[in-house]
Short mmCIF file of C-alpha atoms in Angstrom, two decimals:
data_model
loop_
_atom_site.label_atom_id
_atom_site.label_comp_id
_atom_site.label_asym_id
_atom_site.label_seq_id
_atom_site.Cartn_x
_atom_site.Cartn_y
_atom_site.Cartn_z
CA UNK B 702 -40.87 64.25 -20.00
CA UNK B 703 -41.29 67.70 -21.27
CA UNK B 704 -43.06 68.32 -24.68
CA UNK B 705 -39.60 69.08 -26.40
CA UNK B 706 -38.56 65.89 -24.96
CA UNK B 707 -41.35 63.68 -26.38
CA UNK B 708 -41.31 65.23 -30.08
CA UNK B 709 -37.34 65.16 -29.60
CA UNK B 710 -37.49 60.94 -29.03
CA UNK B 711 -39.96 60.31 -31.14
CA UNK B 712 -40.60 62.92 -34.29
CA UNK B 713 -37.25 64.16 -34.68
CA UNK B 714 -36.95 65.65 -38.34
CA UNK B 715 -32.99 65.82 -37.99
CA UNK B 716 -33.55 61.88 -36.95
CA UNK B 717 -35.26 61.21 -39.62
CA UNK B 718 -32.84 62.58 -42.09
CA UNK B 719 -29.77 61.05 -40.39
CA UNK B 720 -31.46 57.59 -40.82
CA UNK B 721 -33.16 58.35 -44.00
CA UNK B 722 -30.58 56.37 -46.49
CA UNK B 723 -30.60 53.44 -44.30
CA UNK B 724 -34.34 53.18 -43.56
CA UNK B 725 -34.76 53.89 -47.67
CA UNK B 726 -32.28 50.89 -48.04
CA UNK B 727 -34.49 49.04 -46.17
CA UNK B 728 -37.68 49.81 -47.84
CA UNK B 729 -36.35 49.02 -50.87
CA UNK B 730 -35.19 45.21 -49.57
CA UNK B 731 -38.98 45.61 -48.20
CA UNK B 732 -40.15 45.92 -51.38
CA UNK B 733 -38.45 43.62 -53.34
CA UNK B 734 -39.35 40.73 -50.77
CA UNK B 735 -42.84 41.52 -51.22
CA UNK B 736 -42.57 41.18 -55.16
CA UNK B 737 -41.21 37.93 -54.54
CA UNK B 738 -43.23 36.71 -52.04
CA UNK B 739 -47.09 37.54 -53.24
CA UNK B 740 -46.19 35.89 -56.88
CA UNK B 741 -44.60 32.98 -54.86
CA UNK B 742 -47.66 32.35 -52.03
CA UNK B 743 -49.85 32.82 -55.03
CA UNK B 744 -48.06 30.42 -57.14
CA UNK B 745 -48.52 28.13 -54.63
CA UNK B 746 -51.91 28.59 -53.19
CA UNK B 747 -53.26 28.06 -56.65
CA UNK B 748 -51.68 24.88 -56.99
CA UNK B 749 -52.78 23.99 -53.72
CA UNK B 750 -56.43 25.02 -54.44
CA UNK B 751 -56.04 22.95 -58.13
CA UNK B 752 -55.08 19.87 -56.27
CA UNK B 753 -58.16 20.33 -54.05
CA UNK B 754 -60.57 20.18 -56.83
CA UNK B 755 -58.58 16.59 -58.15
CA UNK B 756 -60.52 13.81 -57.84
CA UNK B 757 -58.02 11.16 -56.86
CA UNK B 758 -57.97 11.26 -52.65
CA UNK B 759 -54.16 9.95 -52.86
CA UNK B 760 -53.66 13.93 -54.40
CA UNK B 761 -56.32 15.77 -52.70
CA UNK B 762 -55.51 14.55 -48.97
CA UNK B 763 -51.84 15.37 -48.82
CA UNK B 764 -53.13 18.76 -50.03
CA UNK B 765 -55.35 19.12 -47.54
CA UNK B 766 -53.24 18.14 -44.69
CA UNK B 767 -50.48 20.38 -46.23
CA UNK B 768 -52.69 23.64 -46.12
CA UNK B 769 -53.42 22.81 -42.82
CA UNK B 770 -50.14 22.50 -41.44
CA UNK B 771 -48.63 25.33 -42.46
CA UNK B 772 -51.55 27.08 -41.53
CA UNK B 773 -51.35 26.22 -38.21
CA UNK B 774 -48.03 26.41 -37.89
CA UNK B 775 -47.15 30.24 -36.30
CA UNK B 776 -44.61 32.10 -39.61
CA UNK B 777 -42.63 33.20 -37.01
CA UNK B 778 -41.48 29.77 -35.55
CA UNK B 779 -41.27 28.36 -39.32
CA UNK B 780 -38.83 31.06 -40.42
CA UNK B 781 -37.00 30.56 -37.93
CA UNK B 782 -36.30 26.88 -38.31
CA UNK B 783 -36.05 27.30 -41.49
CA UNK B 784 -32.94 29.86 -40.83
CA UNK B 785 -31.73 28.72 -37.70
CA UNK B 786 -32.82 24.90 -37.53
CA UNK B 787 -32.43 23.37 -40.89
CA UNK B 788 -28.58 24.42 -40.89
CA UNK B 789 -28.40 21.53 -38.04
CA UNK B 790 -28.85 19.24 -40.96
CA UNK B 791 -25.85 20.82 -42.27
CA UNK B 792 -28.06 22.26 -45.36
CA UNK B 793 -27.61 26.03 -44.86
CA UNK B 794 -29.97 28.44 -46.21
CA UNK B 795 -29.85 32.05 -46.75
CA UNK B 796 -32.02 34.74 -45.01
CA UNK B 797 -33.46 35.45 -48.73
CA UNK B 798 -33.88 31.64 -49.23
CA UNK B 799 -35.34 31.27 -45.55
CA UNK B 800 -37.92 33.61 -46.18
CA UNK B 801 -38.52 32.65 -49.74
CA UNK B 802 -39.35 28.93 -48.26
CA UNK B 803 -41.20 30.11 -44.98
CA UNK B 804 -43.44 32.42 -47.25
CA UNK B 805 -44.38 29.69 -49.95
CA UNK B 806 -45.41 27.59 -47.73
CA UNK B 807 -47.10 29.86 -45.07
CA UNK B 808 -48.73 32.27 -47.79
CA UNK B 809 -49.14 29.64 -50.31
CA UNK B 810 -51.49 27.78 -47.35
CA UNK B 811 -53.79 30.93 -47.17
CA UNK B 812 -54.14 31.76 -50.76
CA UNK B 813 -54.86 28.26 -51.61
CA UNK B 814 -57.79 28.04 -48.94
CA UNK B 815 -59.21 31.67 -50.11
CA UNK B 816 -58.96 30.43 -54.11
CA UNK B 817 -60.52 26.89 -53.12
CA UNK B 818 -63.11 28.47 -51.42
CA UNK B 819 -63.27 30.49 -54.69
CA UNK B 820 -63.37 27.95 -57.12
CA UNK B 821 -66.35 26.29 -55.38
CA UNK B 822 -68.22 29.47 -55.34
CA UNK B 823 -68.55 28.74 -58.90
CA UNK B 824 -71.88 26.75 -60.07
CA UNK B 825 -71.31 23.45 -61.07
CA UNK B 826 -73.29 23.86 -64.22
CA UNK B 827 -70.84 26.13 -65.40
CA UNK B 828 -68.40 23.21 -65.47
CA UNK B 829 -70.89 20.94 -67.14
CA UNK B 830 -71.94 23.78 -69.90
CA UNK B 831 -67.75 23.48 -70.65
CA UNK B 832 -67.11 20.32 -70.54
CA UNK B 833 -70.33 19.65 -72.76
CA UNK B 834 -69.17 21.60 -75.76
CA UNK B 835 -65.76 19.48 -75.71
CA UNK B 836 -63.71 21.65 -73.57
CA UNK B 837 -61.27 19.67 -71.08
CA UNK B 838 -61.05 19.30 -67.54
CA UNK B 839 -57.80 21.75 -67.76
CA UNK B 840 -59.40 24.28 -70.31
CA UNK B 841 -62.20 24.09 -68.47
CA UNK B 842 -60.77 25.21 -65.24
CA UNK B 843 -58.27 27.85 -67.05
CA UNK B 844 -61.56 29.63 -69.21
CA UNK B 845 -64.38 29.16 -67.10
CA UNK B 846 -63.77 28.09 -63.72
CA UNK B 847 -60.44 30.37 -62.26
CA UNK B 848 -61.50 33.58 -63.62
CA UNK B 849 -65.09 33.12 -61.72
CA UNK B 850 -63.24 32.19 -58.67
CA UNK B 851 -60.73 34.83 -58.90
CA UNK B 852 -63.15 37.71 -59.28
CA UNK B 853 -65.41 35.80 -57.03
CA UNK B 854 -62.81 35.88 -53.71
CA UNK B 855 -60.95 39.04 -55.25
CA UNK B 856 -61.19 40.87 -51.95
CA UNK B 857 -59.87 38.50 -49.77
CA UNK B 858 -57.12 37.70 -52.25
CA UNK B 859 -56.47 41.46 -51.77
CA UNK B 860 -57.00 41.37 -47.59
CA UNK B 861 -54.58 38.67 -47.87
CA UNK B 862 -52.04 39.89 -49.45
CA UNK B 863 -51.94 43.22 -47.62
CA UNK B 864 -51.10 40.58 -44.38
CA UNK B 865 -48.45 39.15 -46.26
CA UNK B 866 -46.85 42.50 -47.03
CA UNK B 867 -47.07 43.35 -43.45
CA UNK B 868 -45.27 40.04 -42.36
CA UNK B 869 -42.31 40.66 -44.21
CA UNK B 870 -41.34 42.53 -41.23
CA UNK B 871 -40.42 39.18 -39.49
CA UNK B 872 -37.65 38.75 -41.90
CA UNK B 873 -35.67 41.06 -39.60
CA UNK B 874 -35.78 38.34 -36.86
CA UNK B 875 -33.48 36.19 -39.60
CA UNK B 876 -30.94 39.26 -40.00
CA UNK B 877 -32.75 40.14 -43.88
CA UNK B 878 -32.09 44.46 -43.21
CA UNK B 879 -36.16 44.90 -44.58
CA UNK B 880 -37.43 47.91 -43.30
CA UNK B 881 -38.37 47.30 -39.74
CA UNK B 882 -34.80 45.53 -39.08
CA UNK B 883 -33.14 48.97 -40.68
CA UNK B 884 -35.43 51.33 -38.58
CA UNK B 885 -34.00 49.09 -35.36
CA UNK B 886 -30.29 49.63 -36.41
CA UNK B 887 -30.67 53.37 -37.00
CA UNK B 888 -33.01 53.10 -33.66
CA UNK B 889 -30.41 51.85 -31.74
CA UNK B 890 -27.33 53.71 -33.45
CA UNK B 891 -28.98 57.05 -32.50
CA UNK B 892 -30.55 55.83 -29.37
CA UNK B 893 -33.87 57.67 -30.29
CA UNK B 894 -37.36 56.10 -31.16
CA UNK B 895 -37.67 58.18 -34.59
CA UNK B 896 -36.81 55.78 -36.81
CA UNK B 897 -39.44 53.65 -35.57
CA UNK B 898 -42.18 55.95 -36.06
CA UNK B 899 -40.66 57.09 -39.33
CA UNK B 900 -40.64 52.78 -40.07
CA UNK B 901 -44.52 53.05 -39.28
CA UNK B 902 -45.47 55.93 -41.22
CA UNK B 903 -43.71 53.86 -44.29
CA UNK B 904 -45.83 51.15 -44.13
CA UNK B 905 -48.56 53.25 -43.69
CA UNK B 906 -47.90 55.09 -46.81
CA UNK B 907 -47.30 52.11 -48.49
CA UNK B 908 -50.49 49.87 -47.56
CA UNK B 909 -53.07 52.42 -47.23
CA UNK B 910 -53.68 52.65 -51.18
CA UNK B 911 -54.53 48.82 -51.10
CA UNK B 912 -57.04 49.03 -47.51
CA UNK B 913 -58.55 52.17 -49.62
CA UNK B 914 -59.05 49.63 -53.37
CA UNK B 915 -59.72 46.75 -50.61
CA UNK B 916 -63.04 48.74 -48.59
CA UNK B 917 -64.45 50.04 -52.11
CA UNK B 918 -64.19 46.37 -53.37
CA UNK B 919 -65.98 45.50 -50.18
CA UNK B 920 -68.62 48.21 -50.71
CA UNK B 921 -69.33 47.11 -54.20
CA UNK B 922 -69.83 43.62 -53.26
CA UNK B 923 -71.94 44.29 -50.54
CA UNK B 924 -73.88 47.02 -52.92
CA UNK B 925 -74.23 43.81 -55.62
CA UNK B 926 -75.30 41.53 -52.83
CA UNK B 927 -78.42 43.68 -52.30
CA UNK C 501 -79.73 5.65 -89.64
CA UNK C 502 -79.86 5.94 -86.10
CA UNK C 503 -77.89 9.26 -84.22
CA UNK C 504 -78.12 7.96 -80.80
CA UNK C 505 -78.71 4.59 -79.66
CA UNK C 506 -78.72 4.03 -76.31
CA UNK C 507 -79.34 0.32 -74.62
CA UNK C 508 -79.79 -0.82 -71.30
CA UNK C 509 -78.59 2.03 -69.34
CA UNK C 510 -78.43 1.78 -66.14
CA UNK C 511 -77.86 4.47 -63.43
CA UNK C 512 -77.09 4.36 -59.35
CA UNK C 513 -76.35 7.18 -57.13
CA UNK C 514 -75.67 5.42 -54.43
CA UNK C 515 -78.39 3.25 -52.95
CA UNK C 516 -80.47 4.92 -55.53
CA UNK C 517 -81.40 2.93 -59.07
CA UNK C 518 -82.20 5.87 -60.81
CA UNK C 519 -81.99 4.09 -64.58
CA UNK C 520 -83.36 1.12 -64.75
CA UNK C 521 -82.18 -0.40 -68.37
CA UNK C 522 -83.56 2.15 -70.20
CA UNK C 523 -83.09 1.91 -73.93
CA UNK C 524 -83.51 4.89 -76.28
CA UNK C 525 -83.12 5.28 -80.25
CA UNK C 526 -83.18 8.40 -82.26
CA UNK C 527 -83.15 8.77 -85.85
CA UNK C 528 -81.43 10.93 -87.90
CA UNK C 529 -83.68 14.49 -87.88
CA UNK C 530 -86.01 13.02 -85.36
CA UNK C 531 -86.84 15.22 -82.53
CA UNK C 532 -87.67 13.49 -79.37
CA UNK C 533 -89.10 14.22 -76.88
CA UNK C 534 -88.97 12.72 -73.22
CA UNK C 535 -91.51 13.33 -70.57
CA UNK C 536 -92.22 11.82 -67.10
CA UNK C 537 -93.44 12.94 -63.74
CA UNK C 538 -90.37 14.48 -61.96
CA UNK C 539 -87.92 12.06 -60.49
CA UNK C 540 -88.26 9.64 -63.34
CA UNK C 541 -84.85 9.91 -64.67
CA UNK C 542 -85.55 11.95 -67.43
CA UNK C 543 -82.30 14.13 -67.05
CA UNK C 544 -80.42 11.70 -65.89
CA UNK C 545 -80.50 10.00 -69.15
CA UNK C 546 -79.70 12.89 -71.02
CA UNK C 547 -77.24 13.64 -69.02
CA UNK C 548 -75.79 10.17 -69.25
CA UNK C 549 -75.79 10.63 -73.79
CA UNK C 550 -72.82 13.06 -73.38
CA UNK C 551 -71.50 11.42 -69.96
CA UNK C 552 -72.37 14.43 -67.73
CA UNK C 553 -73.23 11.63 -65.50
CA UNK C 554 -71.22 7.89 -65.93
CA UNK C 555 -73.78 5.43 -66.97
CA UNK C 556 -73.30 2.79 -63.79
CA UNK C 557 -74.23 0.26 -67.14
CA UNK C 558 -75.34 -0.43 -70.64
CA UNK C 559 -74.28 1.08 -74.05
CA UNK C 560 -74.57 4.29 -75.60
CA UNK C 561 -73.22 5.08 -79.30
CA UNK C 562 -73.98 8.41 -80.80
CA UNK C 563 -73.00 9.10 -84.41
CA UNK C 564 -71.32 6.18 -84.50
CA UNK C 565 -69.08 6.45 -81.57
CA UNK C 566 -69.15 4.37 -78.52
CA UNK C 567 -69.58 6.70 -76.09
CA UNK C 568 -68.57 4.71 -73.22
CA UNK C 569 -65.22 2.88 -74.21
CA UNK C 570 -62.02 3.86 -72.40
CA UNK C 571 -60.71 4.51 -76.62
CA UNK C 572 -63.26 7.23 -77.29
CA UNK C 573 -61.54 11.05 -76.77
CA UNK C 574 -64.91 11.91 -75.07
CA UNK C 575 -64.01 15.69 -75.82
CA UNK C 576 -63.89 14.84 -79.20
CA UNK C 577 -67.04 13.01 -79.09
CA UNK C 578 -68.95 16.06 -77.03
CA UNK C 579 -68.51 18.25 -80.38
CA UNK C 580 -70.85 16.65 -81.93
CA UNK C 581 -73.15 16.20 -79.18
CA UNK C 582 -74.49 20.15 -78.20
CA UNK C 583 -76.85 20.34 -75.06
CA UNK C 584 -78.58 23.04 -73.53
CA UNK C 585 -79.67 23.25 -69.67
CA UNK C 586 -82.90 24.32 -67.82
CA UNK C 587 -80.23 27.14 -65.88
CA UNK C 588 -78.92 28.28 -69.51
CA UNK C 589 -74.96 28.28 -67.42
CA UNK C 590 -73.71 30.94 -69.64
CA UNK C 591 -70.30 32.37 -68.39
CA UNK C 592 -71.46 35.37 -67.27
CA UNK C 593 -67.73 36.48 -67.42
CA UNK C 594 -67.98 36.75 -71.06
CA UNK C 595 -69.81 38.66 -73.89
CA UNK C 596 -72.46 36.17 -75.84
CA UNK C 597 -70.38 36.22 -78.67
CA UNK C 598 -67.33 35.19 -76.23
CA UNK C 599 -69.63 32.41 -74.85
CA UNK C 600 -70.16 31.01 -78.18
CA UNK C 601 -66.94 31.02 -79.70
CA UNK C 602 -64.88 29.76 -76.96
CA UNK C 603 -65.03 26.33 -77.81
CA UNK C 604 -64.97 27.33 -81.57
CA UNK C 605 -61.59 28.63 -80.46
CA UNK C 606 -60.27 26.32 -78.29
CA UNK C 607 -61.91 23.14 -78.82
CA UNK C 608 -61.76 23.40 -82.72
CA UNK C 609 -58.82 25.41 -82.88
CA UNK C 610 -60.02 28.46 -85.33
CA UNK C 611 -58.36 31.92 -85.36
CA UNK C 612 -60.26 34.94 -83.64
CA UNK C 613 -61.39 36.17 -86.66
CA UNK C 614 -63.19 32.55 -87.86
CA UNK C 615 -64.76 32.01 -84.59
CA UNK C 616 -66.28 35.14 -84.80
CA UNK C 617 -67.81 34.83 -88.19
CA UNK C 618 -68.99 31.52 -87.24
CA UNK C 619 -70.27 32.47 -83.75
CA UNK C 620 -71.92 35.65 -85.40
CA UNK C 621 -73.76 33.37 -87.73
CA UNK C 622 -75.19 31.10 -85.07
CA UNK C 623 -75.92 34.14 -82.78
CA UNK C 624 -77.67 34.94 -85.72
CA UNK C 625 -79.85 31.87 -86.42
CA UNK C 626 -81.60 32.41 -83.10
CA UNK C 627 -81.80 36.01 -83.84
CA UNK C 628 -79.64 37.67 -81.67
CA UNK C 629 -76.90 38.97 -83.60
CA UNK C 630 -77.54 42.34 -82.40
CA UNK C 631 -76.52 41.06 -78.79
CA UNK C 632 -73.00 39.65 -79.67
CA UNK C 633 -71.37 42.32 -76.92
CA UNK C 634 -73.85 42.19 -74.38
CA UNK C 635 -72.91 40.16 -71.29
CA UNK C 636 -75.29 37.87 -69.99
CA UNK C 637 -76.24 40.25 -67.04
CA UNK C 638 -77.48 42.37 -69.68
CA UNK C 639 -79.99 39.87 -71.19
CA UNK C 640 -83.68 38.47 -70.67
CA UNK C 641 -83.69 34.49 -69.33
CA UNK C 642 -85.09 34.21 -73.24
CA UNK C 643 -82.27 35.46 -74.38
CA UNK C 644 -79.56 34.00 -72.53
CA UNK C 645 -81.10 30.52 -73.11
CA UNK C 646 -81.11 31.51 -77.13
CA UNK C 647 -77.34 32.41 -76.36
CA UNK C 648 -77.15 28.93 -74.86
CA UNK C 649 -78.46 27.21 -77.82
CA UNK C 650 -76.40 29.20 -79.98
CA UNK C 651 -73.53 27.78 -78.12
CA UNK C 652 -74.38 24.43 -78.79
CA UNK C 653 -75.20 24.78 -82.49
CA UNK C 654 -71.97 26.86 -83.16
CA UNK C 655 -70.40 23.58 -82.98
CA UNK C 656 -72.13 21.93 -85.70
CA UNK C 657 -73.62 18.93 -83.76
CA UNK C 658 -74.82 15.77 -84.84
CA UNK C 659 -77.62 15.97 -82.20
CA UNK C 660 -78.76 18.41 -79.32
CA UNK C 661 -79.67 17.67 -76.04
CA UNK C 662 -82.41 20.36 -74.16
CA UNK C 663 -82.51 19.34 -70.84
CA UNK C 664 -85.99 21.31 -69.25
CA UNK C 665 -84.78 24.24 -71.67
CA UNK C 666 -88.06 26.29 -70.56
CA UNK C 667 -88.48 25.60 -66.90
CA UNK C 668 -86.67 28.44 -65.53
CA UNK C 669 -88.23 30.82 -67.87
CA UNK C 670 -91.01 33.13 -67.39
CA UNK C 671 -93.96 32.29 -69.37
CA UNK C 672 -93.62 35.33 -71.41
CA UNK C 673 -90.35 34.31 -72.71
CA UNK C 674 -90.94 30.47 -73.48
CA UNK C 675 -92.23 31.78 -76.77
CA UNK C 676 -88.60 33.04 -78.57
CA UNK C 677 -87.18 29.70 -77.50
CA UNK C 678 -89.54 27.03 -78.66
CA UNK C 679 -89.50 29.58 -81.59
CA UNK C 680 -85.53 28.95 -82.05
CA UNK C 681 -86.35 24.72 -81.34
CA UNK C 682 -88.68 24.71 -83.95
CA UNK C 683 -86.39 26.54 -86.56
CA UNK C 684 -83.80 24.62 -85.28
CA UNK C 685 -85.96 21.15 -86.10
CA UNK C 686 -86.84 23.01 -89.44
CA UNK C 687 -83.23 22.84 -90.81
CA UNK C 688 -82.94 19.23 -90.02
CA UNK C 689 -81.27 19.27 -86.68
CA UNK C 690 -81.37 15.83 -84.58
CA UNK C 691 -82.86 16.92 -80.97
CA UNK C 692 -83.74 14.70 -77.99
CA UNK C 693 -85.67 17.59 -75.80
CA UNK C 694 -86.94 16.94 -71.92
CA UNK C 695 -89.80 19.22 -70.91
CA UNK C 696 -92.95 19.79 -69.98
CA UNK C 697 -94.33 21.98 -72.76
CA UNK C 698 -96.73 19.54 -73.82
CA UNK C 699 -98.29 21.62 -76.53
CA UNK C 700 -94.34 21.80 -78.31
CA UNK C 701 -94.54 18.28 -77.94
CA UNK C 702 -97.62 17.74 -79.80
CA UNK C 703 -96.73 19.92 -82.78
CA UNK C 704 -93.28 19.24 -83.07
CA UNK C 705 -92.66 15.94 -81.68
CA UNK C 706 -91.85 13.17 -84.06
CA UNK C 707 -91.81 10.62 -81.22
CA UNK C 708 -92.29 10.94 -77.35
CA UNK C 709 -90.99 8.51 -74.77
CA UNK C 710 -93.06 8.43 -71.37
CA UNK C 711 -90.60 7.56 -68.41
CA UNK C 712 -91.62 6.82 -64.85
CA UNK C 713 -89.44 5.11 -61.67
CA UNK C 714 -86.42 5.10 -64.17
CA UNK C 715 -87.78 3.20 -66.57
CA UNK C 716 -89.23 3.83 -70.46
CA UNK C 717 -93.15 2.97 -69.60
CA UNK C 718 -94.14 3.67 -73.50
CA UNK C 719 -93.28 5.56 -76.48
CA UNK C 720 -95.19 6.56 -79.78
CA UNK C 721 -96.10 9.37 -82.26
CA UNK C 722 -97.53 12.29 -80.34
CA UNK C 723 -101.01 11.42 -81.19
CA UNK C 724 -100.33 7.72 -79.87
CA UNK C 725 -98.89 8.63 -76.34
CA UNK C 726 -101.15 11.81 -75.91
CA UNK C 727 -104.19 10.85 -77.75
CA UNK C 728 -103.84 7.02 -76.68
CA UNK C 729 -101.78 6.31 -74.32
CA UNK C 730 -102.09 2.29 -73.45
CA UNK C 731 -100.52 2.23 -69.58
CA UNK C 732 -102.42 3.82 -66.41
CA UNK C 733 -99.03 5.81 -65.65
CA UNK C 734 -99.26 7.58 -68.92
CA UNK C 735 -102.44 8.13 -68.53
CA UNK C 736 -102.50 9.27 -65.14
CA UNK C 737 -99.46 11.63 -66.31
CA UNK C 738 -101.21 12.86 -69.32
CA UNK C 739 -104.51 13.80 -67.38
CA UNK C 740 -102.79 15.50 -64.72
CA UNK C 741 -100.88 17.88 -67.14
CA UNK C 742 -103.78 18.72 -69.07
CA UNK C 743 -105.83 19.95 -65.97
CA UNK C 744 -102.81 22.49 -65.97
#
C-alpha cells in the first residue's frame, strides 16, 4: 500500500464530505440518546443508592441483588435481549425503548453503587446534627446528606458518565443509526475506512472536554487530600 | 417544674448493658452536669433524651412530651430539644448562617428573609455575627462549635444537650465556648452538659450526676459531689481528675 493509498482509505477529505450529512445525522441521534440516557441511569442509580441506605432488609436486599445483576450482566447481551429476545414474549420493543430499558438498568446499577458509596462517605454525625434539630429522615438526606455525597464522588459520577456516553455506540448492534452505526453505512456504501476514522475523531471531539474537567477534578482532590 | 425527666432507662447494644436504669431529672433553668470515667454511659444517655439512640427501656418525657410513645411526632418534639456534639457536625457545605437557619426554614417553615433575622440574632448571641458567610472551613474549632450552639438555640429550645462540647477543642479555644454556656445559663436556658471541664462544673453547675458502669453512682450540688463525695468511685474519679 502506497502512501496515497493509505491516506486515500483512511483520511479521505472528499470521504468525509460525501458522508458528512449522514455521519452528522448520526451524531445528532448520538446525542440525543445520551441526554436521555445519563438523566435516566442517574434517575435510577439514585434511587437505587436511597434504597440502600433504608433500613428495612425486605427493601435494601432486592436492591442490592438488583445492582448486582445488572452489573454483572455484560450491556451488550442485555440490549440485545431486550431488542431481540423479549419480542419472543410477543411484547415488542423499539430500538429507542430497548436502549432506554438496557441503559436504566445497566447505568442506573453503576451510578447507584458510585452515589452509595457516596452517601456513606458522609459522617454519621452529620445525620445526627439534622435529625437533632427536627429535620426528617427525607429532609435530612435531601439538605445534608446527597449534596455531601454528590460533591464527595463527583469525579467518578463524571468518569462514569463519560463510559456511558461511549456505550451508546452499542445501540447500532439494535439497528438505532447513532453515530458509529451511520459511520458503518457510509463505510460500507463507499467501501472506504474514512468514515470510521472521521466516527472516531467525533467522539473524540466530543468527550475530550469532560476527560480534561474530569483530570483537573482529580488533581484538585488529590491536591485537598494532601 | 421538671424539663426532662427521665426514669429507668435502660440501654443494650448488643450483648452490651450500657444503661442500667438510670433515672435523671432536670428542672426548669437547671444546668446539669454529668460526669463519669469514660465508658460509663454518659453520652449514651444524652443521646437517648432526643432518641439519637432508642432507649432498649424506661421512660423519658421532656417538656411534657413522652418522648418514647409511637404518638409523639419525634421531629416535632426535637425542636425543643437543641444538642450540641463533641465533633461540632456543622455542614461544611453551607455558610454558618446557612447552618443555622436551615431548620428555621424547613423545620419551622419561615421565609428566607425571617430565618435570617432570626439566625443572625442567635449567630449573634454567641458573638459571631460577623461570621454569618464564612463556611465552616474558614473557622477556628471555637468557632464552629459556637456556630453549633447557635444552631441549637436558633430553635428556641426548651433544653440543650452538650454532649463533650470541649473535647475536641484546643485548650486555647475552650475559653469562647464555656464563655457562650455560661451566657447561655445566664438567660435562663435549661442545659444538661457532659464533660470533663471540672472547673465549669464547679462554677456553673447547679447539680452534677456522677455515672460509672451505666449506672447514676451519686448526684449533688457541686460542692457535695466535688467537695464530698460519699462513694469510693466518686472519689476515686474526683482524685484522679484533679491530679490533671
Amino acid at each position: 500500500m502506497t502512501w496515497d493509498d493509505f491516506v486515500l482509505a483512511f483520511f479521505s477529505w472528499q470521504i468525509v464530505s460525501e458522508a458528512w450529512p449522514i455521519l452528522w445525522d448520526g451524531l445528532q441521534r448520538t446525542i440525543l440518546m445520551s441526554i436521555m440516557v445519563v438523566p435516566l441511569g442517574f434517575i435510577g442509580g439514585t434511587i437505587l443508592a436511597l434504597l440502600s441506605t433504608v433500613h428495612n432488609p425486605w427493601i435494601r436486599w432486592p436492591a442490592a441483588v438488583w445492582t448486582d445483576v445488572f452489573r454483572a450482566l455484560p450491556p451488550l447481551v442485555l440490549l440485545i435481549f431486550l431488542y431481540a429476545g423479549v419480542p419472543f414474549t410477543g411484547l415488542e420493543i423499539s430500538a429507542w425503548g430497548a436502549v432506554a430499558i438496557g441503559f436504566f438498568l445497566n447505568t442506573g446499577s453503576y451510578y447507584g453503587e458510585i452515589l452509595r458509596a457516596g452517601i456513606e462517605s458522609v459522617p454519621r454525625g452529620q445525620q445526627e446534627a439534622a435529625r437533632s434539630t427536627g429535620l426528617t429522615r427525607w429532609q435530612t438526606m435531601q439538605y445534608i446528606v446527597l449534596p455531601q455525597a454528590f460533591r464527595n464522588v463527583l469525579p467518578d459520577l463524571i468518569s462514569n458518565t463519560l463510559e456511558v456516553v461511549k456505550l451508546t455506540s452499542i445501540a447500532s448492534v439494535v439497528a438505532l443509526p447513532e453515530l458509529l452505526f451511520q459511520a458503518r453505512q457510509a463505510q460500507s456504501v463507499t467501501y472506504n475506512a474514512t468514515p470510521i476514522v472521521a466516527a472516531a475523531v467525533i467522539y473524540f471531539i466530543l468527550l475530550w472536554p469532560m476527560v480534561r474537567v474530569l483530570s483537573r477534578l482529580e488533581n484538585k482532590a488529590l491536591a485537598s487530600r494532601r | 417544674m421538671a424539663i426532662v425527666e427521665a426514669t429507668g432507662i435502660h440501654k443494650h447494644f448488643g450483648a452490651l448493658h450500657v444503661l442500667k436504669g438510670v433515672d435523671l431529672v432536670v428542672e426548669e433553668k437547671q444546668l446539669v452536669f454529668v460526669i463519669g470515667p469514660s465508658g460509663s454511659g454518659k453520652s449514651t444517655l444524652l443521646r437517648c433524651l432526643n432518641r439519637l439512640e432508642e432507649p432498649s427501656g424506661g421512660a423519658i418525657v421532656v417538656d411534657g412530651v413522652d418522648m418514647l410513645s409511637p404518638r409523639t411526632d419525634i421531629n416535632k418534639a426535637r425542636q425543643r430539644i437543641g444538642m450540641v456534639f463533641q465533633s461540632f457536625n456543622l455542614y461544611p457545605h453551607m455558610t454558618a448562617l446557612g447552618n443555622v437557619t436551615l431548620a428555621l426554614r424547613k423545620v419551622l417553615g419561615l421565609g428566607r428573609a425571617e430565618a435570617e433575622k432570626r439566625g443572625q440574632a442567635a449567630l449573634d448571641r454567641v458573638h459571631l455575627a460577623d461570621r454569618a458567610g464564612h463556611f465552616p472551613g474558614q473557622l477556628s474549632g471555637g468557632q464552629q462549635q459556637r456556630v453549633a450552639i447557635a444552631r441549637a438555640i436558633a430553635l428556641e429550645p426548651r433544653v440543650m444537650l452538650f454532649d463533650e462540647p470541649t473535647s475536641a477543642l484546643d485548650p486555647e479555644l475552650v475559653g469562647g465556648v464555656l464563655e457562650a454556656m455560661r451566657e447561655l445559663r445566664q438567660d435562663g436556658m435549661t442545659m444538661v452538659v457532659v464533660s470533663h471541664e471540672m472547673a465549669f462544673a464547679r462554677a456553673a453547675a447547679d447539680r452534677v450526676v456522677f455515672m460509672a458502669d451505666g449506672a447514676v453512682v451519686e448526684s449533688g450540688t457541686p460542692d457535695e459531689v466535688f467537695g464530698n463525695p460519699q462513694h469510693e468511685r466518686t472519689k476515686a474519679f474526683i482524685g484522679q481528675i484533679g491530679r490533671h
